[in-house]
């Protein structure tokens, strides 16, 4: 029982408190640099009124290859449509549309004398004006490429920072696991020592039980031998008493005297 209590005490003893893992100073994310600006050209009209059959043209100078975004919307929701085209002066339009609403994007080669022409017409209407909102924005491709490269670098820096933070967190977790492993190893050694001590006590108790059992058998043999000796002595006493009782009794003093001298 005491050995079992020792093992139980070793098994259910509360684990020692783990020492807190060293705290790591949090790093600040890298400061974001200012994004390069894009020198965009913008032409817009919020309420351009086109007379029936009228055409409206807007020239936009494009000094270098650019991206051009455009959109237009007819104000009235009565099914009116307008014609739209955009392209370099003297060349075939790069985009055309005839609709109540449209948007799109083109790339303009640009260069010296590069003139972009935007055309709106109200050829579908013969009796009423059509009001339209239109916007055209040009952005140099070189500047857009610089912005794209900048954003890629910023994304890489951000991803690198996140990866380094995750790696540091994993290192902290591994350090905490290693510290806990040391404590658990110590607990295991103590538990194994308790089990070995209990096993030794069990073996000692078993050996003592064997010795007691052997001594018990010896005492039982001694008791039986003593019982046999006592029985033999009683038998001798009984035999002697019987012999004494069976002796003939003398009838006179002379007989008694003779009986007293008998060997």
Short mmCIF file of N, CA and C in Angstrom, two decimals, residues 30-33 35 147-163:
data_model
loop_
_atom_site.label_atom_id
_atom_site.label_comp_id
_atom_site.label_asym_id
_atom_site.label_seq_id
_atom_site.Cartn_x
_atom_site.Cartn_y
_atom_site.Cartn_z
N UNK A 30 8.43 48.25 -41.29
CA UNK A 30 9.20 49.30 -41.98
C UNK A 30 8.29 50.44 -42.42
N UNK A 31 8.82 51.63 -42.30
CA UNK A 31 8.05 52.79 -42.72
C UNK A 31 7.88 52.78 -44.24
N UNK A 32 6.67 53.11 -44.63
CA UNK A 32 6.38 53.13 -46.05
C UNK A 32 6.87 54.45 -46.66
N UNK A 33 7.62 54.32 -47.73
CA UNK A 33 8.07 55.52 -48.44
C UNK A 33 6.91 56.10 -49.24
N UNK A 35 4.79 57.11 -52.21
CA UNK A 35 4.61 56.52 -53.54
C UNK A 35 4.88 57.57 -54.61
N UNK A 147 5.44 53.38 -60.50
CA UNK A 147 4.53 53.12 -59.38
C UNK A 147 4.37 51.62 -59.16
N UNK A 148 4.25 50.87 -60.27
CA UNK A 148 4.10 49.42 -60.14
C UNK A 148 5.33 48.80 -59.49
N UNK A 149 6.52 49.22 -59.91
CA UNK A 149 7.76 48.70 -59.31
C UNK A 149 7.83 49.08 -57.83
N UNK A 150 7.45 50.32 -57.53
CA UNK A 150 7.47 50.77 -56.14
C UNK A 150 6.54 49.91 -55.29
N UNK A 151 5.34 49.64 -55.78
CA UNK A 151 4.39 48.83 -55.01
C UNK A 151 4.89 47.39 -54.85
N UNK A 152 5.55 46.88 -55.88
CA UNK A 152 6.12 45.54 -55.77
C UNK A 152 7.20 45.50 -54.69
N UNK A 153 8.06 46.55 -54.67
CA UNK A 153 9.11 46.60 -53.64
C UNK A 153 8.49 46.72 -52.26
N UNK A 154 7.46 47.56 -52.15
CA UNK A 154 6.81 47.72 -50.85
C UNK A 154 6.17 46.40 -50.40
N UNK A 155 5.57 45.70 -51.36
CA UNK A 155 4.96 44.41 -51.02
C UNK A 155 6.03 43.41 -50.58
N UNK A 156 7.17 43.40 -51.28
CA UNK A 156 8.25 42.50 -50.90
C UNK A 156 8.78 42.83 -49.51
N UNK A 157 8.94 44.14 -49.23
CA UNK A 157 9.41 44.53 -47.90
C UNK A 157 8.41 44.12 -46.82
N UNK A 158 7.12 44.30 -47.13
CA UNK A 158 6.10 43.89 -46.17
C UNK A 158 6.12 42.39 -45.96
N UNK A 159 6.19 41.62 -47.05
CA UNK A 159 6.22 40.16 -46.94
C UNK A 159 7.47 39.69 -46.19
N UNK A 160 8.62 40.36 -46.45
CA UNK A 160 9.84 40.01 -45.75
C UNK A 160 9.70 40.27 -44.26
N UNK A 161 9.12 41.40 -43.91
CA UNK A 161 8.92 41.72 -42.49
C UNK A 161 8.01 40.69 -41.84
N UNK A 162 6.92 40.34 -42.52
CA UNK A 162 5.99 39.35 -41.96
C UNK A 162 6.67 38.00 -41.80
N UNK A 163 7.49 37.61 -42.79
CA UNK A 163 8.20 36.32 -42.69
C UNK A 163 9.19 36.34 -41.53
#
